[in-house]
Amino acid sequence: MSRLVVAKNTAWILLDNFVSLALSFVVTMLVARYLGPEQFGLFSYAFATASIFAIVGHLGLDGLVVREFKLRPEENETILGTVFNLKLIAYAVAAAALMLYACLAHAGDPTAIALFGFAALMILFSSTGALNAWFQARSENLYPSMASIVSKAVMAVLKLSAIAMAGGVVLFAAANAAGAAIAFASTYAFFRWRGGLPILKWKSSGREARRLMGEGALLFLAAAFTTIYLKIGQVMLQWMSTPDALGNYAVAALLSETIYILPIAITTAVFPYLIHSYNRSAAEFDQHLQLLFDLLVILGFLGILGVIFVADPIIGIVFGEEYDRVYGLLSILSLAIPFMFLRAALNRWIVITRLSAINVVIQAIGAVLNIALGLLLIPRFGAEGAAVATVVSYGFATYGALVFSSQTRPLFVAMSRSLLQPWAALYRLWRFGQSYSERRNSV
């Protein structure tokens, strides 16, 4: 795969994520100011809980399916149909389980149950993963990016309309569900336009399902534990702290998560290229992985600096006095940015090397560590305690724990080169850019 193709795919994914970042910030700011910390906290809690339940639909297949599409293009229809059906069933189970939780935990609170109802609908429309993988394998990220931009723009318009209509918090949940439905419909429309078979002609294979589920099981468990220690803080704050603390933490968490779209965009674009280099030679793969770590760490450090020096006055102006704790919480959460960025690359490495078992253990320890620290810190420090628990558990699960296994220790060393010597990381990136320019000029 040429670097030009990688660059084009990265550009489209970055455009999608830039639009998402801009819309997310503006809409989150307006919605948070309109609803206030208590209502916004309830809204965020419902969808954070939905994210934990929705991980059932991940099944560990997302990155795995990209690899399968590339290795077995003649079986694409069978792979696609099998994965889609598996995800649809899993998401249906997740949505039903979410509603059961809502009815048991919030009996007698119709507003909370309505929020969870729309969150469940959003889960049901989350089956685009198989289609996105199909586009990624063909290096056609333009189309899912366009579908994502359309859906997020419509979602933003709906939320702004709800504010203009002085609507209640439930309308904002309905906008989220509508955005998910539009994302699914538009992604499928692009899939058909690019020559994909109609959904009724997709094939499904029980044998293929068992094979994929078997290989994806460990990836699924790792993804589940990762989601738990990212989202469990809001759930614990709902039950262990005040509505004001939950609302402030929810805004800080959303702002920190918007930054995470950048490494996802980069690693998604280069994933097929990493697979190619892995199949060519171990030395080439290690070199490219080191460069990817270098790039992500430098961007992560820039993210921390941006939060420290830019976020304070902006947050005070756009969110208002009710959210006076957001900057402090975001400053704590920003310390996890380099590890969040490295995690995106680590996930791709795990899929390529098929070393899922170790990852499950690491992520399980990270989830347990987050919950244990939350139980210890939240009663005493509130939202700040939840933020510290998230940073510590994320840093351990992404970086620190890699030192304990001989199979992951080379990754620990490579990440350490980037984290502890950022100037050397910059130099390696500069040398790579120079080398690439020289090769282009010599052609």
Tab-separated table of C-alpha atoms in Angstrom:
chain	number	residue	atom	x	y	z
A	1	MET	CA	0.000	0.000	0.000
A	2	SER	CA	1.467	3.383	-0.996
A	3	ARG	CA	2.029	6.183	1.478
A	4	LEU	CA	-0.213	8.322	-0.736
A	5	VAL	CA	-3.134	5.977	-0.056
A	6	VAL	CA	-2.366	6.038	3.666
A	7	ALA	CA	-2.169	9.838	3.574
A	8	LYS	CA	-5.507	10.152	1.784
A	9	ASN	CA	-7.208	7.787	4.203
A	10	THR	CA	-5.698	9.598	7.160
A	11	ALA	CA	-6.877	12.918	5.737
A	12	TRP	CA	-10.469	11.725	5.422
A	13	ILE	CA	-10.521	10.180	8.873
A	14	LEU	CA	-8.977	13.323	10.332
A	15	LEU	CA	-11.597	15.450	8.568
A	16	ASP	CA	-14.331	13.270	10.042
A	17	ASN	CA	-12.784	13.515	13.469
A	18	PHE	CA	-12.109	17.242	13.194
A	19	VAL	CA	-15.771	17.830	12.358
A	20	SER	CA	-16.734	15.502	15.198
A	21	LEU	CA	-14.430	17.354	17.577
A	22	ALA	CA	-15.770	20.767	16.605
A	23	LEU	CA	-19.410	19.711	16.721
A	24	SER	CA	-18.927	17.768	19.939
A	25	PHE	CA	-17.318	20.706	21.708
A	26	VAL	CA	-19.875	23.284	20.595
A	27	VAL	CA	-22.904	21.072	21.164
A	28	THR	CA	-21.613	19.718	24.487
A	29	MET	CA	-21.009	23.263	25.673
A	30	LEU	CA	-24.497	24.444	24.708
A	31	VAL	CA	-26.279	21.354	26.010
A	32	ALA	CA	-24.324	21.355	29.281
A	33	ARG	CA	-25.071	25.039	29.893
A	34	TYR	CA	-28.723	24.545	29.022
A	35	LEU	CA	-29.315	21.447	31.147
A	36	GLY	CA	-27.097	22.349	34.096
A	37	PRO	CA	-24.812	19.939	35.983
A	38	GLU	CA	-27.567	17.809	37.533
A	39	GLN	CA	-29.548	17.078	34.348
A	40	PHE	CA	-26.445	16.846	32.182
A	41	GLY	CA	-24.933	14.448	34.691
A	42	LEU	CA	-28.016	12.207	34.499
A	43	PHE	CA	-27.922	12.331	30.686
A	44	SER	CA	-24.215	11.431	30.579
A	45	TYR	CA	-24.632	8.706	33.186
A	46	ALA	CA	-27.328	7.005	31.085
A	47	PHE	CA	-25.152	6.920	27.974
A	48	ALA	CA	-21.987	5.983	29.898
A	49	THR	CA	-23.894	3.018	31.311
A	50	ALA	CA	-25.123	2.196	27.802
A	51	SER	CA	-21.503	2.170	26.597
A	52	ILE	CA	-20.665	-0.492	29.162
A	53	PHE	CA	-23.610	-2.660	28.085
A	54	ALA	CA	-22.947	-2.015	24.381
A	55	ILE	CA	-19.496	-3.570	24.603
A	56	VAL	CA	-21.327	-6.895	24.267
A	57	GLY	CA	-21.735	-6.046	20.578
A	58	HIS	CA	-18.018	-5.512	20.095
A	59	LEU	CA	-17.373	-9.262	20.201
A	60	GLY	CA	-13.682	-8.592	19.619
A	61	LEU	CA	-14.300	-8.550	15.868
A	62	ASP	CA	-13.735	-4.972	14.683
A	63	GLY	CA	-9.989	-5.020	13.978
A	64	LEU	CA	-10.053	-8.761	13.354
A	65	VAL	CA	-12.568	-8.418	10.513
A	66	VAL	CA	-10.394	-5.873	8.685
A	67	ARG	CA	-7.634	-8.457	8.618
A	68	GLU	CA	-10.028	-11.182	7.401
A	69	PHE	CA	-11.396	-8.988	4.598
A	70	LYS	CA	-7.841	-8.358	3.381
A	71	LEU	CA	-6.708	-11.973	3.629
A	72	ARG	CA	-9.867	-13.569	2.162
A	73	PRO	CA	-11.451	-11.125	-0.304
A	74	GLU	CA	-13.233	-13.959	-2.118
A	75	GLU	CA	-15.247	-14.679	1.057
A	76	ASN	CA	-16.208	-11.098	1.871
A	77	GLU	CA	-19.974	-11.677	1.636
A	78	THR	CA	-19.832	-14.583	4.076
A	79	ILE	CA	-17.603	-12.698	6.494
A	80	LEU	CA	-19.782	-9.597	6.271
A	81	GLY	CA	-23.082	-11.417	6.746
A	82	THR	CA	-21.775	-13.517	9.604
A	83	VAL	CA	-20.289	-10.577	11.490
A	84	PHE	CA	-23.348	-8.390	10.941
A	85	ASN	CA	-25.718	-11.052	12.270
A	86	LEU	CA	-23.505	-11.738	15.270
A	87	LYS	CA	-23.337	-8.054	16.123
A	88	LEU	CA	-27.062	-7.508	15.624
A	89	ILE	CA	-27.911	-10.322	18.037
A	90	ALA	CA	-25.336	-9.134	20.564
A	91	TYR	CA	-26.532	-5.529	20.439
A	92	ALA	CA	-30.139	-6.649	20.860
A	93	VAL	CA	-29.152	-8.577	23.986
A	94	ALA	CA	-27.220	-5.541	25.251
A	95	ALA	CA	-30.181	-3.211	24.682
A	96	ALA	CA	-32.548	-5.571	26.504
A	97	ALA	CA	-30.116	-5.929	29.417
A	98	LEU	CA	-29.736	-2.146	29.619
A	99	MET	CA	-33.499	-1.683	29.882
A	100	LEU	CA	-33.695	-4.355	32.569
A	101	TYR	CA	-31.038	-2.478	34.539
A	102	ALA	CA	-32.905	0.809	34.059
A	103	CYS	CA	-36.207	-0.623	35.269
A	104	LEU	CA	-34.593	-2.198	38.335
A	105	ALA	CA	-32.261	0.660	39.297
A	106	HIS	CA	-34.584	3.555	38.452
A	107	ALA	CA	-38.067	2.191	39.070
A	108	GLY	CA	-40.475	5.082	39.487
A	109	ASP	CA	-38.266	7.556	37.578
A	110	PRO	CA	-39.833	7.899	34.105
A	111	THR	CA	-37.235	10.434	32.946
A	112	ALA	CA	-34.323	8.114	33.683
A	113	ILE	CA	-36.090	5.158	32.068
A	114	ALA	CA	-36.818	7.239	28.952
A	115	LEU	CA	-33.142	8.233	28.736
A	116	PHE	CA	-32.117	4.598	28.955
A	117	GLY	CA	-34.756	3.712	26.351
A	118	PHE	CA	-33.207	6.011	23.754
A	119	ALA	CA	-29.744	4.819	24.762
A	120	ALA	CA	-30.946	1.271	24.053
A	121	LEU	CA	-32.166	2.361	20.602
A	122	MET	CA	-28.758	3.860	19.948
A	123	ILE	CA	-27.181	0.510	20.791
A	124	LEU	CA	-29.428	-1.278	18.282
A	125	PHE	CA	-28.201	0.963	15.459
A	126	SER	CA	-24.528	0.334	16.279
A	127	SER	CA	-24.056	-2.552	13.843
A	128	THR	CA	-22.077	-0.507	11.302
A	129	GLY	CA	-18.788	-2.000	12.515
A	130	ALA	CA	-18.832	-4.725	9.865
A	131	LEU	CA	-19.407	-2.192	7.077
A	132	ASN	CA	-16.708	0.133	8.405
A	133	ALA	CA	-14.267	-2.787	8.446
A	134	TRP	CA	-15.145	-3.561	4.817
A	135	PHE	CA	-14.276	0.011	3.818
A	136	GLN	CA	-11.079	-0.003	5.897
A	137	ALA	CA	-9.852	-3.187	4.233
A	138	ARG	CA	-10.376	-1.515	0.831
A	139	SER	CA	-8.671	1.699	2.058
A	140	GLU	CA	-11.863	3.638	1.323
A	141	ASN	CA	-12.274	5.474	4.606
A	142	LEU	CA	-13.806	8.386	2.712
A	143	TYR	CA	-17.257	6.792	2.759
A	144	PRO	CA	-17.711	5.887	6.437
A	145	SER	CA	-16.181	9.272	7.252
A	146	MET	CA	-18.808	11.039	5.136
A	147	ALA	CA	-21.566	8.976	6.745
A	148	SER	CA	-20.252	9.866	10.182
A	149	ILE	CA	-20.078	13.577	9.356
A	150	VAL	CA	-23.670	13.570	8.089
A	151	SER	CA	-25.011	11.765	11.148
A	152	LYS	CA	-23.166	13.984	13.610
A	153	ALA	CA	-24.267	17.131	11.812
A	154	VAL	CA	-27.899	16.008	11.950
A	155	MET	CA	-27.505	15.081	15.617
A	156	ALA	CA	-26.094	18.541	16.338
A	157	VAL	CA	-28.999	20.236	14.545
A	158	LEU	CA	-31.501	18.152	16.506
A	159	LYS	CA	-29.891	19.056	19.827
A	160	LEU	CA	-29.747	22.738	18.958
A	161	SER	CA	-33.412	22.537	17.970
A	162	ALA	CA	-34.205	20.957	21.346
A	163	ILE	CA	-32.522	23.901	23.066
A	164	ALA	CA	-34.446	26.383	20.912
A	165	MET	CA	-37.698	24.591	21.782
A	166	ALA	CA	-36.797	24.605	25.498
A	167	GLY	CA	-37.111	20.826	25.436
A	168	GLY	CA	-36.407	18.450	28.270
A	169	VAL	CA	-33.410	16.187	28.704
A	170	VAL	CA	-35.193	13.280	26.983
A	171	LEU	CA	-35.159	15.136	23.646
A	172	PHE	CA	-31.365	15.170	23.697
A	173	ALA	CA	-31.325	11.417	24.215
A	174	ALA	CA	-33.698	11.051	21.255
A	175	ALA	CA	-31.250	13.086	19.147
A	176	ASN	CA	-28.466	10.623	19.995
A	177	ALA	CA	-30.629	7.694	18.896
A	178	ALA	CA	-31.594	9.473	15.665
A	179	GLY	CA	-27.939	10.175	14.898
A	180	ALA	CA	-27.071	6.496	15.297
A	181	ALA	CA	-29.909	5.507	12.949
A	182	ILE	CA	-28.747	8.001	10.313
A	183	ALA	CA	-25.148	6.770	10.629
A	184	PHE	CA	-26.259	3.213	9.943
A	185	ALA	CA	-28.488	4.158	6.991
A	186	SER	CA	-25.895	6.392	5.323
A	187	THR	CA	-23.045	3.900	5.802
A	188	TYR	CA	-25.161	1.177	4.217
A	189	ALA	CA	-26.079	3.517	1.337
A	190	PHE	CA	-22.385	4.173	0.621
A	191	PHE	CA	-21.692	0.445	0.877
A	192	ARG	CA	-24.285	-0.283	-1.811
A	193	TRP	CA	-23.009	2.559	-3.968
A	194	ARG	CA	-19.489	1.076	-3.836
A	195	GLY	CA	-20.728	-2.253	-5.140
A	196	GLY	CA	-21.659	-4.071	-1.949
A	197	LEU	CA	-24.423	-6.667	-2.138
A	198	PRO	CA	-27.893	-5.903	-0.699
A	199	ILE	CA	-28.260	-6.885	2.918
A	200	LEU	CA	-30.685	-9.697	2.063
A	201	LYS	CA	-28.008	-11.341	-0.101
A	202	TRP	CA	-25.364	-11.428	2.603
A	203	LYS	CA	-24.379	-14.939	3.588
A	204	SER	CA	-24.031	-16.241	7.109
A	205	SER	CA	-22.021	-19.240	8.198
A	206	GLY	CA	-22.230	-20.981	11.541
A	207	ARG	CA	-18.734	-22.351	11.053
A	208	GLU	CA	-17.393	-18.883	10.275
A	209	ALA	CA	-19.207	-17.476	13.299
A	210	ARG	CA	-17.651	-20.034	15.629
A	211	ARG	CA	-14.185	-19.423	14.199
A	212	LEU	CA	-14.428	-15.637	14.476
A	213	MET	CA	-16.013	-15.761	17.921
A	214	GLY	CA	-13.284	-18.089	19.117
A	215	GLU	CA	-10.527	-15.828	17.884
A	216	GLY	CA	-12.286	-12.651	18.960
A	217	ALA	CA	-13.247	-13.824	22.460
A	218	LEU	CA	-10.095	-12.573	24.120
A	219	LEU	CA	-10.183	-9.287	22.199
A	220	PHE	CA	-13.784	-8.866	23.346
A	221	LEU	CA	-12.884	-9.403	26.989
A	222	ALA	CA	-10.038	-6.895	26.711
A	223	ALA	CA	-12.333	-4.315	25.078
A	224	ALA	CA	-14.947	-4.912	27.780
A	225	PHE	CA	-12.454	-4.286	30.571
A	226	THR	CA	-11.155	-1.181	28.769
A	227	THR	CA	-14.666	0.257	28.483
A	228	ILE	CA	-15.338	-0.492	32.130
A	229	TYR	CA	-12.381	1.487	33.409
A	230	LEU	CA	-13.160	4.365	31.034
A	231	LYS	CA	-16.858	4.640	31.907
A	232	ILE	CA	-17.223	3.187	35.388
A	233	GLY	CA	-16.241	6.476	37.020
A	234	GLN	CA	-19.501	8.146	35.980
A	235	VAL	CA	-21.560	5.173	37.123
A	236	MET	CA	-19.825	5.125	40.515
A	237	LEU	CA	-20.258	8.887	40.918
A	238	GLN	CA	-24.001	8.483	40.273
A	239	TRP	CA	-24.269	6.257	43.340
A	240	MET	CA	-21.439	7.553	45.562
A	241	SER	CA	-21.302	11.338	45.059
A	242	THR	CA	-23.435	14.396	44.309
A	243	PRO	CA	-25.279	15.287	41.064
A	244	ASP	CA	-23.093	18.398	40.763
A	245	ALA	CA	-19.905	16.311	40.941
A	246	LEU	CA	-21.278	13.906	38.330
A	247	GLY	CA	-22.200	16.754	35.978
A	248	ASN	CA	-18.764	18.378	36.231
A	249	TYR	CA	-16.994	15.054	35.776
A	250	ALA	CA	-19.203	14.188	32.791
A	251	VAL	CA	-18.174	17.383	30.983
A	252	ALA	CA	-14.481	16.814	31.753
A	253	ALA	CA	-14.699	13.186	30.608
A	254	LEU	CA	-16.435	14.129	27.358
A	255	LEU	CA	-13.829	16.788	26.606
A	256	SER	CA	-10.969	14.371	27.287
A	257	GLU	CA	-12.578	11.663	25.149
A	258	THR	CA	-12.925	14.004	22.171
A	259	ILE	CA	-9.121	14.199	22.050
A	260	TYR	CA	-9.001	10.416	21.673
A	261	ILE	CA	-10.481	10.601	18.182
A	262	LEU	CA	-7.095	11.719	16.816
A	263	PRO	CA	-5.118	8.518	17.576
A	264	ILE	CA	-8.059	6.398	16.481
A	265	ALA	CA	-8.046	8.221	13.143
A	266	ILE	CA	-4.305	7.774	12.682
A	267	THR	CA	-4.152	4.105	13.675
A	268	THR	CA	-7.248	3.257	11.633
A	269	ALA	CA	-5.673	4.766	8.538
A	270	VAL	CA	-2.295	3.041	8.940
A	271	PHE	CA	-3.670	-0.321	10.102
A	272	PRO	CA	-3.655	-1.967	6.628
A	273	TYR	CA	-0.122	-0.622	6.119
A	274	LEU	CA	0.995	-2.115	9.448
A	275	ILE	CA	-0.433	-5.488	8.415
A	276	HIS	CA	1.525	-5.248	5.163
A	277	SER	CA	4.804	-4.383	6.903
A	278	TYR	CA	4.270	-7.160	9.467
A	279	ASN	CA	3.966	-9.677	6.636
A	280	ARG	CA	7.098	-8.315	4.928
A	281	SER	CA	9.616	-8.358	7.790
A	282	ALA	CA	9.833	-8.079	11.561
A	283	ALA	CA	12.424	-5.299	11.343
A	284	GLU	CA	10.240	-3.155	9.095
A	285	PHE	CA	7.221	-3.706	11.341
A	286	ASP	CA	9.180	-2.782	14.485
A	287	GLN	CA	10.478	0.378	12.830
A	288	HIS	CA	7.034	1.508	11.757
A	289	LEU	CA	5.562	0.677	15.156
A	290	GLN	CA	8.252	2.743	16.886
A	291	LEU	CA	7.510	5.676	14.587
A	292	LEU	CA	3.807	5.319	15.337
A	293	PHE	CA	4.541	5.364	19.080
A	294	ASP	CA	6.739	8.438	18.580
A	295	LEU	CA	4.029	10.309	16.712
A	296	LEU	CA	1.293	9.427	19.189
A	297	VAL	CA	3.370	10.349	22.241
A	298	ILE	CA	4.369	13.731	20.795
A	299	LEU	CA	0.725	14.466	20.006
A	300	GLY	CA	-0.230	13.284	23.494
A	301	PHE	CA	2.235	15.649	25.174
A	302	LEU	CA	0.941	18.497	23.016
A	303	GLY	CA	-2.551	17.588	24.217
A	304	ILE	CA	-1.470	17.932	27.853
A	305	LEU	CA	0.122	21.321	27.145
A	306	GLY	CA	-3.017	22.440	25.353
A	307	VAL	CA	-5.186	21.567	28.339
A	308	ILE	CA	-2.854	23.244	30.844
A	309	PHE	CA	-2.329	26.518	28.984
A	310	VAL	CA	-5.481	26.928	26.898
A	311	ALA	CA	-8.387	25.104	28.509
A	312	ASP	CA	-8.850	27.133	31.714
A	313	PRO	CA	-10.068	30.456	30.270
A	314	ILE	CA	-12.054	28.734	27.526
A	315	ILE	CA	-13.888	26.419	29.923
A	316	GLY	CA	-14.706	29.299	32.251
A	317	ILE	CA	-16.216	31.315	29.418
A	318	VAL	CA	-18.131	28.642	27.525
A	319	PHE	CA	-19.469	26.460	30.340
A	320	GLY	CA	-20.155	29.062	33.012
A	321	GLU	CA	-19.774	29.170	36.774
A	322	GLU	CA	-21.845	26.032	37.382
A	323	TYR	CA	-19.008	23.983	35.907
A	324	ASP	CA	-16.216	25.525	37.951
A	325	ARG	CA	-14.600	22.125	38.673
A	326	VAL	CA	-14.244	21.049	35.041
A	327	TYR	CA	-10.788	22.549	34.449
A	328	GLY	CA	-9.283	20.859	37.493
A	329	LEU	CA	-10.823	17.525	36.525
A	330	LEU	CA	-9.729	17.888	32.901
A	331	SER	CA	-6.191	18.735	34.018
A	332	ILE	CA	-6.048	15.458	35.944
A	333	LEU	CA	-7.574	13.431	33.101
A	334	SER	CA	-5.198	15.038	30.581
A	335	LEU	CA	-2.288	13.182	32.204
A	336	ALA	CA	-3.718	10.029	30.634
A	337	ILE	CA	-3.636	11.475	27.090
A	338	PRO	CA	-0.270	9.942	26.035
A	339	PHE	CA	-1.420	6.559	27.327
A	340	MET	CA	-4.784	6.930	25.584
A	341	PHE	CA	-2.947	7.639	22.344
A	342	LEU	CA	-0.575	4.697	22.792
A	343	ARG	CA	-3.535	2.450	23.569
A	344	ALA	CA	-4.874	2.962	20.039
A	345	ALA	CA	-1.601	1.616	18.600
A	346	LEU	CA	-1.424	-1.190	21.156
A	347	ASN	CA	-4.877	-2.389	20.121
A	348	ARG	CA	-3.729	-2.695	16.499
A	349	TRP	CA	-0.540	-4.520	17.511
A	350	ILE	CA	-2.601	-7.045	19.466
A	351	VAL	CA	-4.824	-7.784	16.465
A	352	ILE	CA	-1.864	-8.180	14.111
A	353	THR	CA	0.213	-10.400	16.407
A	354	ARG	CA	-2.810	-12.302	17.790
A	355	LEU	CA	-1.516	-12.021	21.360
A	356	SER	CA	-4.919	-11.463	22.915
A	357	ALA	CA	-4.585	-13.554	26.076
A	358	ILE	CA	-2.001	-11.287	27.692
A	359	ASN	CA	-4.067	-8.248	26.805
A	360	VAL	CA	-7.117	-9.657	28.600
A	361	VAL	CA	-5.151	-10.099	31.811
A	362	ILE	CA	-3.713	-6.579	31.570
A	363	GLN	CA	-7.078	-4.939	30.906
A	364	ALA	CA	-8.775	-6.969	33.638
A	365	ILE	CA	-6.198	-5.764	36.145
A	366	GLY	CA	-6.717	-2.202	34.877
A	367	ALA	CA	-10.484	-2.446	35.363
A	368	VAL	CA	-10.145	-3.936	38.853
A	369	LEU	CA	-7.573	-1.268	39.748
A	370	ASN	CA	-9.910	1.512	38.581
A	371	ILE	CA	-12.861	0.157	40.557
A	372	ALA	CA	-10.733	-0.391	43.678
A	373	LEU	CA	-9.246	3.103	43.483
A	374	GLY	CA	-12.710	4.537	42.835
A	375	LEU	CA	-14.119	2.865	45.925
A	376	LEU	CA	-11.191	4.229	47.913
A	377	LEU	CA	-10.984	7.757	46.492
A	378	ILE	CA	-14.509	8.792	45.435
A	379	PRO	CA	-16.040	8.847	48.948
A	380	ARG	CA	-13.227	11.145	50.099
A	381	PHE	CA	-12.375	13.215	47.026
A	382	GLY	CA	-15.490	12.915	44.842
A	383	ALA	CA	-15.043	13.570	41.122
A	384	GLU	CA	-11.331	14.288	41.528
A	385	GLY	CA	-10.889	10.824	43.027
A	386	ALA	CA	-12.627	9.263	40.022
A	387	ALA	CA	-10.296	11.187	37.683
A	388	VAL	CA	-7.164	9.993	39.513
A	389	ALA	CA	-8.438	6.404	39.442
A	390	THR	CA	-8.946	6.621	35.677
A	391	VAL	CA	-5.478	8.046	34.993
A	392	VAL	CA	-3.641	5.503	37.159
A	393	SER	CA	-5.527	2.507	35.778
A	394	TYR	CA	-5.148	3.661	32.168
A	395	GLY	CA	-1.428	4.275	32.534
A	396	PHE	CA	-0.907	0.875	34.118
A	397	ALA	CA	-3.021	-1.089	31.634
A	398	THR	CA	-1.513	0.595	28.565
A	399	TYR	CA	2.114	0.914	29.585
A	400	GLY	CA	3.212	-0.240	33.035
A	401	ALA	CA	1.832	-3.772	32.860
A	402	LEU	CA	3.684	-4.518	29.609
A	403	VAL	CA	6.950	-4.932	31.510
A	404	PHE	CA	5.785	-8.113	33.232
A	405	SER	CA	5.617	-10.359	30.144
A	406	SER	CA	8.464	-11.309	27.829
A	407	GLN	CA	6.071	-11.056	24.869
A	408	THR	CA	5.082	-7.455	25.609
A	409	ARG	CA	8.363	-6.232	27.119
A	410	PRO	CA	9.700	-5.088	23.706
A	411	LEU	CA	6.612	-2.880	23.453
A	412	PHE	CA	7.319	-1.479	26.919
A	413	VAL	CA	10.844	-0.620	25.779
A	414	ALA	CA	9.603	0.978	22.544
A	415	MET	CA	6.983	3.033	24.388
A	416	SER	CA	9.599	4.054	26.972
A	417	ARG	CA	11.820	5.400	24.189
A	418	SER	CA	8.972	7.658	23.110
A	419	LEU	CA	7.695	8.629	26.576
A	420	LEU	CA	11.031	9.219	28.313
A	421	GLN	CA	12.936	10.730	25.377
A	422	PRO	CA	10.451	12.819	23.379
A	423	TRP	CA	13.313	14.764	21.780
A	424	ALA	CA	14.631	11.503	20.333
A	425	ALA	CA	11.121	10.670	19.129
A	426	LEU	CA	10.973	14.002	17.311
A	427	TYR	CA	14.369	13.305	15.723
A	428	ARG	CA	13.276	9.853	14.507
A	429	LEU	CA	10.139	11.341	12.966
A	430	TRP	CA	12.210	14.074	11.297
A	431	ARG	CA	14.676	11.511	9.907
A	432	PHE	CA	11.818	9.394	8.576
A	433	GLY	CA	10.295	12.431	6.882
A	434	GLN	CA	13.641	13.366	5.346
A	435	SER	CA	14.218	9.825	4.093
A	436	TYR	CA	10.766	9.679	2.562
A	437	SER	CA	11.264	13.037	0.808
A	438	GLU	CA	14.599	11.914	-0.617
A	439	ARG	CA	13.092	8.696	-1.975
A	440	ARG	CA	10.248	10.628	-3.600
A	441	ASN	CA	12.644	13.104	-5.204
A	442	SER	CA	14.826	10.306	-6.565
A	443	VAL	CA	11.905	8.611	-8.357
